[in-house]
mmCIF file with all atom_site columns, C-alpha atoms in Angstrom:
data_model
loop_
_atom_site.group_PDB
_atom_site.id
_atom_site.type_symbol
_atom_site.label_atom_id
_atom_site.label_alt_id
_atom_site.label_comp_id
_atom_site.label_asym_id
_atom_site.label_entity_id
_atom_site.label_seq_id
_atom_site.pdbx_PDB_ins_code
_atom_site.Cartn_x
_atom_site.Cartn_y
_atom_site.Cartn_z
_atom_site.occupancy
_atom_site.B_iso_or_equiv
_atom_site.pdbx_formal_charge
_atom_site.auth_seq_id
_atom_site.auth_comp_id
_atom_site.auth_asym_id
_atom_site.auth_atom_id
_atom_site.pdbx_PDB_model_num
ATOM 1  C CA . PHE A 1 1  ? -0.088  -0.142  -0.075  1.00 45.00 ? 1  PHE A CA 1
ATOM 2  C CA . GLN A 1 2  ? 3.125   2.238   -0.111  1.00 58.00 ? 2  GLN A CA 1
ATOM 3  C CA . HIS A 1 3  ? 1.964   3.442   -3.739  1.00 64.00 ? 3  HIS A CA 1
ATOM 4  C CA . LYS A 1 4  ? -1.129  4.909   -3.217  1.00 78.00 ? 4  LYS A CA 1
ATOM 5  C CA . LEU A 1 5  ? -3.036  3.012   -5.303  1.00 85.00 ? 5  LEU A CA 1
ATOM 6  C CA . THR A 1 6  ? -6.827  2.085   -4.786  1.00 89.00 ? 6  THR A CA 1
ATOM 7  C CA . VAL A 1 7  ? -8.644  -1.287  -5.011  1.00 87.00 ? 7  VAL A CA 1
ATOM 8  C CA . THR A 1 8  ? -11.948 -2.969  -5.512  1.00 88.00 ? 8  THR A CA 1
ATOM 9  C CA . LEU A 1 9  ? -13.268 -6.091  -5.725  1.00 86.00 ? 9  LEU A CA 1
ATOM 10 C CA . ALA A 1 10 ? -15.913 -8.358  -7.106  1.00 86.00 ? 10 ALA A CA 1
ATOM 11 C CA . GLY A 1 11 ? -16.787 -12.267 -6.770  1.00 82.00 ? 11 GLY A CA 1
ATOM 12 C CA . SER A 1 12 ? -19.601 -14.637 -5.946  1.00 79.00 ? 12 SER A CA 1
ATOM 13 C CA . CYS A 1 13 ? -19.787 -16.254 -2.729  1.00 68.00 ? 13 CYS A CA 1
ATOM 14 C CA . THR A 1 14 ? -15.743 -17.075 -1.784  1.00 68.00 ? 14 THR A CA 1
ATOM 15 C CA . MET A 1 15 ? -14.629 -13.409 -2.719  1.00 62.00 ? 15 MET A CA 1
ATOM 16 C CA . GLY A 1 16 ? -15.949 -12.525 0.867   1.00 67.00 ? 16 GLY A CA 1
ATOM 17 C CA . LEU A 1 17 ? -12.641 -14.244 2.057   1.00 75.00 ? 17 LEU A CA 1
ATOM 18 C CA . LEU A 1 18 ? -9.981  -11.696 0.471   1.00 77.00 ? 18 LEU A CA 1
ATOM 19 C CA . THR A 1 19 ? -11.765 -8.260  1.782   1.00 74.00 ? 19 THR A CA 1
ATOM 20 C CA . PRO A 1 20 ? -11.465 -8.727  5.568   1.00 77.00 ? 20 PRO A CA 1
ATOM 21 C CA . GLU A 1 21 ? -7.889  -9.734  4.829   1.00 80.00 ? 21 GLU A CA 1
ATOM 22 C CA . LEU A 1 22 ? -6.925  -6.544  2.786   1.00 80.00 ? 22 LEU A CA 1
ATOM 23 C CA . SER A 1 23 ? -9.029  -4.433  5.651   1.00 78.00 ? 23 SER A CA 1
ATOM 24 C CA . LYS A 1 24 ? -6.261  -5.704  8.233   1.00 83.00 ? 24 LYS A CA 1
ATOM 25 C CA . LEU A 1 25 ? -3.267  -4.212  6.544   1.00 81.00 ? 25 LEU A CA 1
ATOM 26 C CA . GLN A 1 26 ? -2.217  -0.865  7.301   1.00 77.00 ? 26 GLN A CA 1
ATOM 27 C CA . SER A 1 27 ? -3.915  2.316   5.537   1.00 77.00 ? 27 SER A CA 1
ATOM 28 C CA . SER A 1 28 ? -6.259  -0.154  3.977   1.00 82.00 ? 28 SER A CA 1
ATOM 29 C CA . SER A 1 29 ? -9.327  2.345   4.502   1.00 82.00 ? 29 SER A CA 1
ATOM 30 C CA . GLU A 1 30 ? -7.179  4.752   1.771   1.00 84.00 ? 30 GLU A CA 1
ATOM 31 C CA . THR A 1 31 ? -6.628  1.875   -0.477  1.00 84.00 ? 31 THR A CA 1
ATOM 32 C CA . LEU A 1 32 ? -9.564  -0.273  -0.635  1.00 86.00 ? 32 LEU A CA 1
ATOM 33 C CA . LEU A 1 33 ? -12.314 1.139   -1.774  1.00 88.00 ? 33 LEU A CA 1
ATOM 34 C CA . GLY A 1 34 ? -14.766 -1.491  -1.542  1.00 86.00 ? 34 GLY A CA 1
ATOM 35 C CA . GLY A 1 35 ? -16.226 -4.926  -2.690  1.00 86.00 ? 35 GLY A CA 1
ATOM 36 C CA . VAL A 1 36 ? -19.210 -6.428  -4.159  1.00 89.00 ? 36 VAL A CA 1
ATOM 37 C CA . VAL A 1 37 ? -20.353 -10.417 -3.180  1.00 88.00 ? 37 VAL A CA 1
ATOM 38 C CA . THR A 1 38 ? -22.751 -11.409 -5.719  1.00 90.00 ? 38 THR A CA 1
ATOM 39 C CA . CYS A 1 39 ? -23.993 -14.740 -5.083  1.00 88.00 ? 39 CYS A CA 1
ATOM 40 C CA . ARG A 1 40 ? -27.131 -15.000 -6.924  1.00 92.00 ? 40 ARG A CA 1
ATOM 41 C CA . THR A 1 41 ? -27.783 -14.197 -10.724 1.00 93.00 ? 41 THR A CA 1
ATOM 42 C CA . ASP A 1 42 ? -30.109 -11.119 -10.350 1.00 95.00 ? 42 ASP A CA 1
ATOM 43 C CA . THR A 1 43 ? -27.475 -9.445  -8.264  1.00 95.00 ? 43 THR A CA 1
ATOM 44 C CA . LYS A 1 44 ? -24.933 -9.911  -10.403 1.00 95.00 ? 44 LYS A CA 1
ATOM 45 C CA . GLN A 1 45 ? -27.573 -8.337  -12.780 1.00 97.00 ? 45 GLN A CA 1
ATOM 46 C CA . ARG A 1 46 ? -28.518 -5.668  -10.626 1.00 97.00 ? 46 ARG A CA 1
ATOM 47 C CA . LEU A 1 47 ? -25.206 -4.305  -9.079  1.00 96.00 ? 47 LEU A CA 1
ATOM 48 C CA . LEU A 1 48 ? -22.537 -5.535  -11.703 1.00 96.00 ? 48 LEU A CA 1
ATOM 49 C CA . ASP A 1 49 ? -24.483 -4.896  -15.122 1.00 97.00 ? 49 ASP A CA 1
ATOM 50 C CA . VAL A 1 50 ? -23.837 -8.721  -15.900 1.00 97.00 ? 50 VAL A CA 1
ATOM 51 C CA . LYS A 1 51 ? -25.935 -9.098  -18.916 1.00 97.00 ? 51 LYS A CA 1
ATOM 52 C CA . LYS A 1 52 ? -29.372 -11.649 -18.795 1.00 96.00 ? 52 LYS A CA 1
ATOM 53 C CA . ASP A 1 53 ? -27.864 -13.351 -22.158 1.00 97.00 ? 53 ASP A CA 1
ATOM 54 C CA . THR A 1 54 ? -24.585 -14.264 -20.753 1.00 97.00 ? 54 THR A CA 1
ATOM 55 C CA . LEU A 1 55 ? -25.963 -15.500 -17.540 1.00 96.00 ? 55 LEU A CA 1
ATOM 56 C CA . GLU A 1 56 ? -28.044 -17.808 -19.777 1.00 96.00 ? 56 GLU A CA 1
ATOM 57 C CA . LEU A 1 57 ? -25.252 -18.754 -21.886 1.00 97.00 ? 57 LEU A CA 1
ATOM 58 C CA . HIS A 1 58 ? -22.684 -19.385 -19.369 1.00 96.00 ? 58 HIS A CA 1
ATOM 59 C CA . THR A 1 59 ? -21.865 -20.529 -15.982 1.00 91.00 ? 59 THR A CA 1
ATOM 60 C CA . THR A 1 60 ? -21.377 -18.172 -13.253 1.00 85.00 ? 60 THR A CA 1
ATOM 61 C CA . LYS A 1 61 ? -17.948 -19.183 -12.705 1.00 85.00 ? 61 LYS A CA 1
ATOM 62 C CA . SER A 1 62 ? -16.990 -18.816 -16.653 1.00 91.00 ? 62 SER A CA 1
ATOM 63 C CA . GLN A 1 63 ? -14.774 -16.224 -18.051 1.00 92.00 ? 63 GLN A CA 1
ATOM 64 C CA . GLN A 1 64 ? -17.574 -14.301 -19.812 1.00 95.00 ? 64 GLN A CA 1
ATOM 65 C CA . ILE A 1 65 ? -19.317 -13.851 -16.439 1.00 94.00 ? 65 ILE A CA 1
ATOM 66 C CA . MET A 1 66 ? -16.390 -12.480 -14.758 1.00 91.00 ? 66 MET A CA 1
ATOM 67 C CA . ASN A 1 67 ? -15.278 -10.216 -17.539 1.00 94.00 ? 67 ASN A CA 1
ATOM 68 C CA . GLU A 1 68 ? -18.866 -8.180  -17.147 1.00 95.00 ? 68 GLU A CA 1
ATOM 69 C CA . MET A 1 69 ? -18.655 -8.839  -13.275 1.00 94.00 ? 69 MET A CA 1
ATOM 70 C CA . ALA A 1 70 ? -15.227 -6.797  -13.506 1.00 92.00 ? 70 ALA A CA 1
ATOM 71 C CA . MET A 1 71 ? -16.456 -4.361  -16.169 1.00 95.00 ? 71 MET A CA 1
ATOM 72 C CA . GLY A 1 72 ? -19.451 -3.516  -14.515 1.00 95.00 ? 72 GLY A CA 1
ATOM 73 C CA . LEU A 1 73 ? -17.479 -3.117  -10.707 1.00 94.00 ? 73 LEU A CA 1
ATOM 74 C CA . HIS A 1 74 ? -15.393 -0.415  -12.244 1.00 94.00 ? 74 HIS A CA 1
ATOM 75 C CA . LYS A 1 75 ? -18.246 1.862   -13.888 1.00 95.00 ? 75 LYS A CA 1
ATOM 76 C CA . HIS A 1 76 ? -19.689 1.942   -10.745 1.00 94.00 ? 76 HIS A CA 1
ATOM 77 C CA . LEU A 1 77 ? -16.818 1.766   -8.343  1.00 93.00 ? 77 LEU A CA 1
ATOM 78 C CA . PRO A 1 78 ? -14.060 3.016   -10.321 1.00 94.00 ? 78 PRO A CA 1
ATOM 79 C CA . ALA A 1 79 ? -10.254 2.088   -9.067  1.00 93.00 ? 79 ALA A CA 1
ATOM 80 C CA . ASP A 1 80 ? -6.513  1.945   -10.016 1.00 92.00 ? 80 ASP A CA 1
ATOM 81 C CA . VAL A 1 81 ? -6.539  -2.052  -9.755  1.00 84.00 ? 81 VAL A CA 1
ATOM 82 C CA . TRP A 1 82 ? -9.256  -3.963  -10.306 1.00 70.00 ? 82 TRP A CA 1
ATOM 83 C CA . PRO A 1 83 ? -10.514 -7.274  -11.229 1.00 63.00 ? 83 PRO A CA 1
#
């Protein structure tokens, strides 16, 4: 955290494990802007702008879904470092 970069995180259920660990680091409140945990597909649509068509065509752990989650997160919570 010496470089003053900001970070955001998005993920499905397991992402909740990383955010608490980052929050333990010194100056994390200046660096960690936030994160979104979306276990349900409708939550992925509402909070991270994942397209319904993408959700219907791919599994929730597919690269396509993860890409849309990352783009949606960056749109709503821009940071220097993002998924």
